[in-house]
Coordinates of C-alpha atoms in Angstrom, one line a residue:
M186 CA 108.8 116.8 49.6
L187 CA 111.7 114.9 49.7
Y188 CA 112.8 113.9 54.1
V189 CA 116.2 112.9 55.5
R190 CA 117.3 111.7 59.2
L191 CA 119.4 113.3 61.0
S192 CA 120.0 112.7 65.2
I193 CA 121.3 114.7 67.0
F194 CA 122.1 114.5 70.8
G195 CA 119.9 111.1 70.1
I196 CA 117.2 112.5 68.8
S197 CA 116.2 111.1 65.8
L198 CA 114.3 114.4 63.2
F199 CA 113.2 113.5 60.1
V200 CA 113.9 116.8 58.0
P201 CA 113.4 118.3 55.1
S202 CA 116.6 118.2 52.5
P203 CA 118.5 121.0 52.2
N204 CA 116.6 121.9 49.1
W205 CA 113.9 122.8 51.4
F206 CA 115.4 124.6 53.6
S207 CA 114.1 128.1 53.6
R208 CA 112.7 130.3 56.4
S209 CA 109.7 130.1 54.8
A210 CA 109.8 126.4 54.4
V211 CA 110.6 125.4 57.7
R212 CA 107.5 127.7 59.6
N213 CA 104.8 125.9 57.2
Q214 CA 106.3 122.2 57.7
T215 CA 106.9 122.6 61.8
A216 CA 103.6 120.8 62.6
T217 CA 105.2 118.1 60.3
M218 CA 108.2 117.7 61.9
H219 CA 107.0 117.0 65.5
N220 CA 104.9 113.9 63.7
F221 CA 108.4 112.6 63.1
C222 CA 110.6 113.5 66.3
R223 CA 110.3 111.8 69.3
I224 CA 112.0 114.3 71.7
P225 CA 112.2 113.4 76.1
N226 CA 109.5 114.3 78.1
L227 CA 111.9 116.5 80.2
L228 CA 113.7 118.3 77.2
P229 CA 112.7 122.0 78.0
A230 CA 111.1 123.8 75.0
S231 CA 112.9 126.1 74.4
L232 CA 115.6 123.0 73.5
F233 CA 113.4 121.7 70.6
S234 CA 113.0 125.1 69.3
L235 CA 116.6 126.0 68.4
I236 CA 117.8 122.6 67.7
L237 CA 115.0 123.9 64.5
L238 CA 116.9 126.9 64.1
C239 CA 120.0 125.1 64.2
L240 CA 118.9 122.7 61.4
Q241 CA 117.5 125.9 58.9
S242 CA 120.6 128.0 59.3
T243 CA 123.5 124.8 59.1
A244 CA 123.0 125.5 54.9
E245 CA 123.8 129.7 54.9
Y246 CA 126.2 130.4 57.9
Y247 CA 129.5 129.7 55.8
T248 CA 127.5 132.5 52.9
A249 CA 127.2 134.9 55.2
I250 CA 129.8 136.9 57.9
S251 CA 126.6 138.8 58.7
E252 CA 125.4 135.9 60.2
L253 CA 128.2 133.8 62.6
N254 CA 126.9 136.6 65.3
K255 CA 124.1 134.8 65.1
A256 CA 125.1 131.8 65.0
L257 CA 127.2 132.2 68.6
Q258 CA 124.5 133.6 70.2
V259 CA 122.0 130.7 69.3
G260 CA 124.8 128.0 70.2
Q261 CA 125.0 129.6 74.1
Q262 CA 121.6 129.4 73.9
L263 CA 121.5 125.9 73.5
A264 CA 124.4 125.2 76.2
A265 CA 122.0 127.2 78.7
D266 CA 119.3 125.2 77.6
L267 CA 120.8 121.4 77.7
E268 CA 121.7 122.7 81.3
T269 CA 118.7 123.2 82.7
Y270 CA 117.9 119.5 80.3
L271 CA 120.9 118.5 82.4
E272 CA 119.7 119.4 86.1
L273 CA 116.1 118.2 85.5
E274 CA 117.8 114.5 84.1
E275 CA 120.5 114.8 86.9
V276 CA 117.2 115.4 89.7
R277 CA 115.6 111.5 88.2
L278 CA 119.4 109.6 88.8
D279 CA 119.3 111.6 92.0
R280 CA 116.1 110.1 93.4
I281 CA 117.6 106.4 91.9
R282 CA 120.6 106.5 93.5
R283 CA 118.9 107.5 96.5
V284 CA 117.6 104.5 96.0
A285 CA 120.2 102.4 95.3
R286 CA 122.1 104.4 98.4
R287 CA 118.5 103.2 100.6
L288 CA 119.1 99.2 99.7
E289 CA 122.9 99.4 100.0
T290 CA 123.4 96.6 102.2
D291 CA 126.9 95.6 102.3
G292 CA 128.6 96.8 105.4
L293 CA 125.8 93.6 106.3
V294 CA 127.7 90.8 104.3
P295 CA 130.4 89.8 107.6
K296 CA 127.9 89.8 109.5
L297 CA 125.3 87.1 107.0
A298 CA 127.9 85.2 106.0
Q299 CA 128.7 84.3 110.6
D300 CA 125.2 83.4 110.5
P301 CA 121.1 85.0 109.1
E302 CA 119.0 83.4 111.6
D303 CA 120.4 84.7 114.8
F304 CA 121.2 88.1 113.2
F305 CA 117.3 88.5 111.8
G306 CA 116.4 86.6 114.6
N307 CA 116.9 90.3 116.6
P308 CA 114.0 91.6 116.3
V309 CA 114.7 95.1 116.7
N310 CA 117.9 93.9 113.6
A311 CA 115.1 92.2 112.0
Y312 CA 112.4 95.6 111.8
L313 CA 115.2 97.8 111.0
T314 CA 116.5 96.2 107.9
V315 CA 112.1 95.4 106.7
R316 CA 111.7 99.7 107.3
R317 CA 114.4 100.2 104.9
L318 CA 113.6 97.4 102.2
A319 CA 110.1 98.1 102.5
L320 CA 109.2 99.8 99.3
N321 CA 105.4 100.8 99.3
W322 CA 106.5 102.9 95.3
K323 CA 107.3 101.1 93.7
T324 CA 105.8 102.2 90.6
D325 CA 107.7 105.5 91.1
L326 CA 110.5 103.9 91.0
L327 CA 109.6 102.4 88.0
S328 CA 108.6 105.9 86.1
L329 CA 111.9 107.1 87.1
L330 CA 113.8 104.5 85.0
D331 CA 111.2 105.0 82.3
S332 CA 111.9 108.7 81.7
H333 CA 115.0 107.7 80.3
A334 CA 115.3 109.8 76.3
E335 CA 113.8 107.6 73.7
Q336 CA 116.2 106.2 71.8
N337 CA 117.4 105.2 68.1
T338 CA 114.6 102.6 66.6
D339 CA 116.3 101.5 63.8
E340 CA 118.6 98.2 64.4
Q341 CA 121.9 100.1 62.6
K342 CA 123.4 102.8 64.7
E343 CA 124.7 105.5 63.3
E344 CA 128.5 105.8 63.6
G345 CA 128.5 108.9 66.5
S346 CA 124.9 107.9 67.0
L347 CA 124.7 108.6 72.1
S348 CA 122.0 106.0 71.6
V349 CA 121.7 103.5 74.5
D350 CA 122.0 99.4 73.8
K351 CA 117.8 99.0 74.5
E352 CA 117.6 95.3 74.6
Q353 CA 120.3 95.7 77.6
L354 CA 118.6 98.6 79.1
A355 CA 114.9 96.5 78.6
K356 CA 117.2 93.5 80.9
V357 CA 118.0 96.2 83.3
R358 CA 113.8 97.8 84.1
A359 CA 112.3 94.0 84.0
R360 CA 115.8 92.8 86.8
V361 CA 113.9 96.0 88.0
E362 CA 110.9 95.2 88.3
E363 CA 111.4 91.6 89.0
H364 CA 113.2 92.6 92.4
T365 CA 111.2 94.3 93.7
S366 CA 108.1 93.2 93.7
M367 CA 110.1 90.4 95.3
L368 CA 111.1 93.5 98.6
P369 CA 109.1 93.8 101.8
G370 CA 106.0 96.0 101.4
D371 CA 103.9 98.0 103.4
N372 CA 102.1 95.4 105.0
D373 CA 106.0 93.7 105.9
L374 CA 106.8 97.2 107.6
T375 CA 103.9 97.1 109.7
G376 CA 103.8 93.7 110.6
A377 CA 107.3 94.3 111.5
A378 CA 106.5 96.7 114.1
E379 CA 103.8 95.2 115.3
A380 CA 105.8 92.8 116.3
L381 CA 108.6 94.6 118.3
L382 CA 105.1 96.0 120.7
R383 CA 104.5 93.2 121.5
L384 CA 107.6 91.8 122.3
Q385 CA 107.3 94.5 124.5
T386 CA 104.0 94.6 125.6
T387 CA 104.7 90.8 126.7
Y388 CA 108.2 90.6 127.8
K389 CA 107.6 94.2 130.2
L390 CA 110.8 95.9 127.5
S391 CA 110.7 99.3 128.7
A392 CA 111.6 101.8 125.2
V393 CA 114.1 103.4 127.0
D394 CA 116.5 100.0 127.2
I395 CA 115.1 99.0 123.6
A396 CA 115.7 102.5 122.6
N397 CA 118.9 102.4 124.1
G398 CA 120.2 99.1 123.0
K399 CA 119.2 97.0 125.6
L400 CA 116.7 94.3 125.6
I401 CA 116.9 91.1 127.9
N402 CA 119.4 89.8 130.0
N403 CA 123.1 90.5 128.1
L404 CA 121.4 90.6 124.6
T405 CA 121.7 94.0 122.4
C406 CA 120.3 95.4 119.7
P407 CA 120.8 98.5 117.3
R408 CA 120.6 101.9 119.5
L409 CA 117.6 103.8 118.0
T410 CA 117.8 107.3 116.5
A411 CA 114.8 110.1 116.5
S412 CA 112.8 108.4 113.5
Q413 CA 112.4 105.6 114.1
C414 CA 111.2 105.9 117.2
L415 CA 108.3 107.9 116.2
N416 CA 108.0 105.1 113.5
L417 CA 106.8 103.2 116.4
G418 CA 105.3 105.6 117.9
Q419 CA 103.2 105.9 115.1
Q420 CA 102.6 102.0 114.8
A421 CA 101.4 101.6 117.9
Y422 CA 98.8 104.8 117.6
E423 CA 97.7 102.8 114.7
L424 CA 96.9 99.2 117.4
G425 CA 95.4 101.9 119.5
E426 CA 97.8 101.2 121.7
F427 CA 98.0 104.9 123.0
A428 CA 100.1 104.7 126.4
R429 CA 102.5 102.9 124.3
A430 CA 103.0 104.9 121.3
E431 CA 103.1 108.3 124.6
E432 CA 106.0 106.2 125.7
W433 CA 107.4 105.5 121.7
F434 CA 107.1 109.2 121.1
R435 CA 108.5 111.1 124.7
V436 CA 112.1 108.8 123.4
A437 CA 111.8 110.3 120.7
Y438 CA 111.8 113.4 121.4
N439 CA 114.5 113.3 124.0
R440 CA 116.4 111.4 121.5
L441 CA 116.1 113.5 118.4
W442 CA 118.1 116.7 121.3
E443 CA 120.6 114.2 121.9
E444 CA 120.9 114.3 118.3
L445 CA 120.5 118.0 117.7
A446 CA 122.8 118.5 120.9
K447 CA 125.2 115.3 119.2
A448 CA 125.2 117.0 116.1
E449 CA 125.9 120.5 117.2
E450 CA 129.3 119.1 119.5
Q451 CA 130.4 117.9 116.5
K452 CA 129.9 120.9 114.0
K453 CA 131.3 123.0 116.8
M454 CA 134.8 120.8 116.9
G455 CA 135.0 120.3 113.2
Y456 CA 133.7 116.8 112.9
T457 CA 131.8 115.2 109.7
E458 CA 129.2 112.7 108.7
H459 CA 132.5 110.0 108.3
S460 CA 134.8 111.3 111.3
S461 CA 132.7 111.8 114.0
K462 CA 133.5 109.9 116.9
K463 CA 131.4 106.6 118.1
Q464 CA 129.9 107.1 122.0
A465 CA 131.8 104.8 124.5
D466 CA 128.2 103.9 125.5
E467 CA 126.7 103.0 122.7
P468 CA 126.5 98.9 121.4
E469 CA 128.7 98.4 119.0
Q470 CA 127.2 98.1 115.6
E471 CA 128.0 96.5 112.7
F472 CA 125.9 98.9 110.5
D473 CA 123.5 102.2 110.5
F474 CA 120.0 101.1 109.6
A475 CA 119.0 104.7 109.0
I476 CA 117.1 106.0 105.4
P477 CA 120.3 107.3 103.8
D478 CA 119.1 110.7 103.5
E479 CA 116.2 110.3 105.9
V480 CA 114.2 113.6 106.5
Q481 CA 114.9 114.3 110.6
P482 CA 111.6 114.6 112.5
T483 CA 111.4 117.9 113.7
T484 CA 110.7 119.3 117.5
T485 CA 106.7 119.7 116.2
E486 CA 106.2 116.9 114.3
I487 CA 106.9 114.2 118.1
L488 CA 104.9 116.7 120.2
D489 CA 102.1 117.2 118.1
H490 CA 101.3 113.1 117.7
L491 CA 102.6 113.4 121.8
A492 CA 99.8 115.1 122.5
Y493 CA 97.5 113.4 120.1
S494 CA 98.6 110.3 122.2
L495 CA 97.4 111.8 125.4
G496 CA 93.8 113.4 124.1
R497 CA 92.9 110.2 122.9
Q498 CA 93.7 109.0 126.6
G499 CA 91.4 111.6 127.8
R500 CA 94.4 113.0 129.8
Y501 CA 93.6 116.7 128.5
A502 CA 95.3 119.0 130.8
E503 CA 98.4 116.8 129.9
A504 CA 97.4 117.5 126.3
L505 CA 96.9 121.1 126.0
N506 CA 100.2 122.0 127.9
V507 CA 101.7 119.7 125.0
T508 CA 100.1 121.7 122.1
R509 CA 100.3 125.1 123.9
L510 CA 104.2 124.1 124.1
I511 CA 103.7 123.5 119.8
L512 CA 102.3 126.9 120.1
E513 CA 104.9 128.8 121.3
Q514 CA 107.6 127.1 119.0
D515 CA 104.6 127.7 115.8
P516 CA 101.9 129.9 116.3
T517 CA 100.2 129.4 112.4
H518 CA 100.1 125.4 113.7
K519 CA 96.5 125.9 112.4
R520 CA 96.0 122.0 113.8
S521 CA 97.6 122.8 117.5
R522 CA 95.2 126.3 117.8
D523 CA 92.2 123.9 117.1
N524 CA 93.6 121.2 119.6
E525 CA 93.7 124.1 122.4
E526 CA 90.2 125.1 121.7
F527 CA 88.9 121.0 122.0
Y528 CA 91.1 120.3 125.5
R529 CA 90.4 123.2 126.8
D530 CA 86.1 122.5 126.7
R531 CA 86.6 119.3 127.8
I532 CA 88.2 121.0 130.9
Q533 CA 85.6 123.0 131.6
R534 CA 83.5 119.9 131.2
G535 CA 85.2 118.2 134.3
E536 CA 86.0 116.0 131.6
G537 CA 89.4 114.0 131.0
I538 CA 92.1 112.2 133.9
I539 CA 95.8 113.1 135.3
G540 CA 98.9 111.0 135.1
P541 CA 98.1 107.6 133.6
V542 CA 95.5 105.3 132.6
P543 CA 94.3 103.3 136.0
P544 CA 94.2 99.6 135.1
P545 CA 89.8 98.5 134.8
E546 CA 88.3 97.1 138.0
A547 CA 87.8 93.8 135.9
L548 CA 89.0 92.5 133.1
S549 CA 87.2 90.4 130.6
K550 CA 88.2 86.6 130.4
F551 CA 90.5 87.0 127.7
E552 CA 92.4 89.6 129.4
Q553 CA 92.9 87.3 132.4
E554 CA 94.2 84.9 130.3
T555 CA 96.4 87.2 127.8
E556 CA 98.1 88.4 131.1
T557 CA 97.6 84.8 132.8
Y558 CA 99.9 83.5 129.4
Q559 CA 101.9 86.5 129.0
A560 CA 103.2 85.7 132.6
L561 CA 104.1 82.5 132.0
C562 CA 105.6 83.5 129.1
R563 CA 108.2 85.5 131.4
G564 CA 108.9 82.6 133.4
E565 CA 107.2 84.1 136.3
I566 CA 105.5 80.8 139.2
L567 CA 101.9 81.8 138.9
F568 CA 100.6 78.1 139.9
P569 CA 100.8 75.6 143.4
M570 CA 103.8 73.4 141.9
P571 CA 102.8 69.7 141.3
P572 CA 104.2 67.2 144.0
S573 CA 108.0 67.1 143.1
N574 CA 107.9 62.9 143.1
T575 CA 105.2 63.7 139.9
I576 CA 108.3 65.5 138.3
Y577 CA 111.3 63.5 136.9
C578 CA 113.4 62.3 135.0
Q579 CA 114.5 58.3 134.2
Y580 CA 116.2 56.6 131.1
S581 CA 112.1 55.0 128.6
V582 CA 112.4 52.2 127.0
P583 CA 109.2 52.5 124.7
H584 CA 109.5 51.0 122.4
P585 CA 111.6 47.6 121.5
Y586 CA 113.8 50.3 119.0
Y587 CA 115.0 51.9 122.4
K588 CA 116.5 49.0 123.9
I589 CA 120.0 49.3 122.9
G590 CA 119.7 53.6 123.0
P591 CA 116.9 53.8 126.1
V592 CA 115.2 57.4 125.7
K593 CA 116.4 60.2 127.6
E594 CA 112.4 61.2 129.3
E595 CA 111.7 64.1 131.5
I596 CA 108.0 64.3 132.9
L597 CA 107.1 67.7 132.8
Y598 CA 103.4 67.7 134.3
P599 CA 101.8 65.4 135.7
N600 CA 98.2 65.0 135.4
P601 CA 97.8 66.2 131.7
K602 CA 100.8 64.4 131.0
I603 CA 103.7 66.7 129.6
V604 CA 106.3 64.9 128.7
M605 CA 109.9 65.7 127.1
W606 CA 111.8 63.1 124.6
Y607 CA 116.0 64.2 124.5
E608 CA 117.8 64.1 121.4
V609 CA 115.7 61.6 120.0
I610 CA 116.6 63.9 116.2
H611 CA 119.4 64.8 114.8
P612 CA 121.2 67.3 113.8
S613 CA 121.5 66.0 109.8
E614 CA 118.2 65.2 109.8
I615 CA 116.8 68.4 111.0
E616 CA 119.0 70.5 108.4
R617 CA 117.5 67.7 105.6
I618 CA 113.8 68.5 107.3
Q619 CA 114.7 72.5 107.3
K620 CA 115.6 71.9 103.9
L621 CA 112.5 70.2 102.3
A622 CA 111.0 72.7 104.0
S623 CA 111.9 76.0 103.4
P624 CA 110.9 75.7 99.5
R625 CA 107.4 74.7 100.6
L626 CA 106.6 77.3 103.5
R627 CA 103.6 79.2 103.0
R628 CA 102.0 81.4 106.0
A629 CA 100.4 79.8 108.8
T630 CA 96.3 79.5 108.7
V631 CA 93.6 78.6 111.5
K632 CA 90.3 76.4 110.9
N633 CA 88.0 79.2 111.5
P634 CA 84.7 78.0 113.8
V635 CA 81.8 79.0 112.4
T636 CA 82.8 78.7 108.6
G637 CA 84.9 76.1 108.6
K638 CA 87.9 77.3 106.7
L639 CA 91.5 77.8 106.6
E640 CA 92.5 81.3 106.7
N641 CA 95.0 83.3 108.2
A642 CA 94.9 84.3 111.5
Y643 CA 96.9 88.1 113.7
Y644 CA 97.7 85.7 116.8
R645 CA 99.2 83.6 114.7
T646 CA 102.8 84.8 113.1
S647 CA 105.0 81.5 111.4
K648 CA 104.8 79.7 108.1
S649 CA 104.4 76.1 108.0
A650 CA 104.7 73.3 105.4
W651 CA 103.5 70.0 105.4
L652 CA 106.1 66.3 104.0
P653 CA 104.2 63.7 103.5
D654 CA 105.8 60.2 105.0
N655 CA 106.7 60.0 101.3
L656 CA 108.3 62.7 100.6
D657 CA 111.7 61.9 101.3
E658 CA 113.8 58.5 103.1
V659 CA 113.7 60.8 106.2
T660 CA 110.4 62.2 106.6
H661 CA 109.2 58.9 107.2
R662 CA 112.0 57.8 109.2
M663 CA 111.0 60.5 110.9
N664 CA 107.7 58.8 111.1
Q665 CA 108.5 55.4 112.2
R666 CA 110.4 57.4 115.1
I667 CA 107.2 58.9 115.8
H668 CA 105.6 55.5 116.2
A669 CA 107.3 54.1 118.0
L670 CA 108.3 57.0 120.4
T671 CA 104.9 57.6 121.2
G672 CA 103.3 54.4 120.4
L673 CA 100.2 55.8 118.6
S674 CA 99.5 54.3 114.5
M675 CA 100.6 57.1 112.1
E676 CA 98.1 55.4 109.5
T677 CA 95.9 58.1 110.4
S678 CA 98.3 60.9 111.5
E679 CA 98.6 63.8 109.5
D680 CA 101.5 64.5 107.6
L681 CA 104.7 66.1 109.1
Q682 CA 104.3 69.9 109.3
V683 CA 107.2 72.2 109.8
G684 CA 107.1 75.4 110.7
N685 CA 109.7 78.6 111.2
Y686 CA 108.2 82.0 113.2
G687 CA 108.7 85.3 112.1
I688 CA 109.6 88.4 114.1
G689 CA 108.1 87.7 117.4
G690 CA 106.2 85.4 115.9
Y691 CA 103.8 83.4 118.2
Y692 CA 100.8 81.8 118.4
A693 CA 98.1 83.2 120.4
P694 CA 96.2 80.6 123.5
H695 CA 93.6 77.5 121.6
F696 CA 93.2 74.0 121.1
D697 CA 94.9 71.7 119.2
F698 CA 91.3 69.8 119.3
G699 CA 88.3 70.5 117.4
R700 CA 85.8 72.1 120.2
K701 CA 82.1 70.3 119.7
R702 CA 80.6 73.5 118.7
E703 CA 82.3 74.2 115.9
K704 CA 81.8 73.5 112.4
D705 CA 83.6 70.1 111.0
A706 CA 85.5 70.1 113.5
F707 CA 85.7 66.4 113.1
E708 CA 86.5 64.6 110.5
V709 CA 84.3 62.3 109.8
E710 CA 86.6 59.4 109.2
N711 CA 89.4 59.7 111.3
G712 CA 88.4 61.4 114.4
N713 CA 89.6 64.3 116.4
R714 CA 92.9 64.9 117.2
I715 CA 93.8 63.2 120.2
A716 CA 97.7 64.0 121.0
T717 CA 100.7 66.6 119.8
I718 CA 104.0 66.1 119.6
I719 CA 106.1 68.4 118.6
F720 CA 109.6 68.3 117.7
Y721 CA 112.1 71.5 118.4
M722 CA 114.9 71.6 115.1
S723 CA 116.6 74.4 116.9
D724 CA 117.6 76.3 120.1
V725 CA 116.2 80.1 121.2
K726 CA 117.9 82.3 122.6
A727 CA 114.7 83.9 124.6
G728 CA 111.8 83.3 124.4
G729 CA 109.6 80.9 122.3
S730 CA 108.5 78.4 125.0
T731 CA 105.0 76.6 124.3
V732 CA 102.8 77.4 128.6
F733 CA 100.0 75.6 129.4
N734 CA 98.1 78.4 130.8
R735 CA 95.1 76.5 132.4
V736 CA 97.8 74.4 134.6
G737 CA 100.9 76.7 134.3
A738 CA 102.7 74.3 133.2
A739 CA 105.9 75.0 129.9
V740 CA 108.1 73.8 127.2
S741 CA 111.2 75.2 126.5
P742 CA 112.0 74.9 123.5
T743 CA 116.0 72.7 123.2
R744 CA 117.6 71.4 119.3
G745 CA 116.3 68.1 118.9
A746 CA 113.8 67.2 121.9
A747 CA 110.4 66.9 121.2
G748 CA 107.6 67.5 123.8
F749 CA 104.3 65.2 123.5
W750 CA 100.8 64.7 125.1
Y751 CA 97.4 63.8 124.7
N752 CA 95.0 66.3 124.1
L753 CA 91.6 64.1 124.6
Y754 CA 90.6 61.8 127.4
P755 CA 90.3 57.9 126.6
S756 CA 86.8 59.1 126.2
G757 CA 87.3 61.4 123.6
E758 CA 86.4 63.8 125.0
G759 CA 88.8 67.0 124.4
D760 CA 90.9 67.9 127.9
L761 CA 90.5 71.4 128.1
R762 CA 93.4 71.8 130.5
T763 CA 95.8 71.3 127.2
R764 CA 95.1 74.8 126.1
H765 CA 98.5 76.1 125.2
V766 CA 100.2 79.4 123.7
A767 CA 103.4 79.4 121.4
C768 CA 104.8 82.7 123.0
P769 CA 106.4 85.5 121.2
V770 CA 110.2 84.5 120.4
L771 CA 112.3 87.5 121.7
V772 CA 115.3 86.6 120.1
G773 CA 115.8 83.5 117.8
S774 CA 114.3 81.2 115.1
K775 CA 112.1 78.6 116.2
W776 CA 112.1 76.0 114.2
V777 CA 109.3 73.2 115.1
M778 CA 107.6 70.4 113.4
N779 CA 103.9 68.9 114.6
V780 CA 102.3 65.4 114.3
W781 CA 98.7 65.3 115.0
F782 CA 97.5 61.9 115.4
H783 CA 93.4 61.4 115.3
E784 CA 91.1 59.2 117.1
R785 CA 90.8 56.4 114.3
G786 CA 93.0 53.2 114.4
Q787 CA 94.3 54.4 118.4
E788 CA 91.8 52.0 119.5
F789 CA 93.7 49.6 120.8
Y790 CA 97.0 51.6 121.5
R791 CA 95.2 53.8 124.2
R792 CA 92.7 52.4 125.7
C793 CA 89.6 53.6 127.0
G794 CA 89.5 54.5 130.4
L795 CA 87.3 52.1 133.8
E796 CA 86.4 55.7 134.9
Q797 CA 83.8 57.7 133.8
D798 CA 85.9 60.9 132.4
P799 CA 85.0 65.0 132.6
V800 CA 82.7 65.8 129.9
E801 CA 83.8 68.6 127.5
M802 CA 82.2 72.1 129.1
D803 CA 81.7 75.0 126.6
D804 CA 83.5 77.6 128.4
G805 CA 83.6 80.5 126.2
F806 CA 87.1 80.3 124.3

């Protein structure tokens, strides 16, 4: 049997030659033709059948007038089936368009052109950007791209063929796959939400203020939608912060009613989505962070979450009232009907409380420490101020290098001595160091005190890069300058570590030196970390201070300045007073550069004292 290839609508069909075209021949060869046809997944079966019918009848219509009416009917049915196919294809393309609209951020270009770090230094901007760009449906997107109609596989394209350039299509798909893998994911969205909630707790920011576009002092942020508030409440609930979740669910509920009322008012006044006027009390916003085509939450959905957050706090009476409100709106809401019975049962047993959960009578030492450092991060005074004659500023000449230009030195705290040197790193050096560090940044790690291994930790959210002395002229020059400032040997010091903090980035209370009880706490050759110097390579608009939570001292980030302190007593015992915190960055981008000095090689630079130093005790931290 002789076959010929026909191309119809970009579909390659291998069919018998005209000599074999008869109804009986087509019926006998249907199975064979299925093996040669390449039909897209969405192509209706009826369309395939009609194509076959067209093929088998083409050679006979001109020989019989009576057959033309049948041809007309077949053509009409084929047109209807093609419309069905196009509708299915439009659904697929529309889903791809929705993804493209979600990723479209042209409105941000003018702002980002000025200072990207300043823009994303606003935690709400950063959170909303991550939320909009987070792609947890990469596989679905690629499957949509793979659903295109199969193309002609022959190298030679027939004249009039509707096929697409397969090579070009493959390149586009490869780029899409590469770019989707580089976008934020679920972990980033969770981390960004946790950071915003952490800032809210540390700096006592109300959900109402954040939702209305107010952060702290004169710093503002985008106004949040009901959907965005609901998402933050859900994140707080997942973290077990049920009171915080309740706060966000209440804000989401009120915001939803505002949005519904505004939409109704605009509808009455004939406003469209693009012609509606901006409310006077809304802060200026250059970019709409709302996710295109995002489904607006319902009052029932928000109340359902609110009831759960109240129930988890043991506030069963309030949870019952909210649940009954849900059932008034939707009597068929099964989960609420079950919860109503549960809450009634708890109330009848005399369980539960009314109102907010009271604070515990006694805090654990970790909770006490958290409250202390958060208060210090807010700038509260919790400790007696040291004598005024022990805190002062002066011009210092720590090394002959500084004889012509003395260093501006401030004694921030006398004992342990915490020093701040100003204008000790030039802006051009900062830019060079940041340029060297940026491609090397990796998630900062901490040493596990039990295993001795380095690992990621939830209480340290930053990225860091190590820059050796011989990497660049500027790294070598910085090591020389550090020696001149501190008077300590650089022979056993660690490489320069450059760090950039993320959204709400912080480092919980910690010691820079290794504790005696920790596994592999000391380097065998070089000993413990005797001292720390930290360069601040950026100003921070709010937050980001380094606070010593056992003495109340605080070091504010100042671009070009460096802080210095000893972690060990002259005897080598750890100084527990040097426990410190990197406060969460509220607004801004925090760049720092650390160097840790080790004991070996410092014997003649920092001599032992004549008095017995305190012995490091196990304080349980």
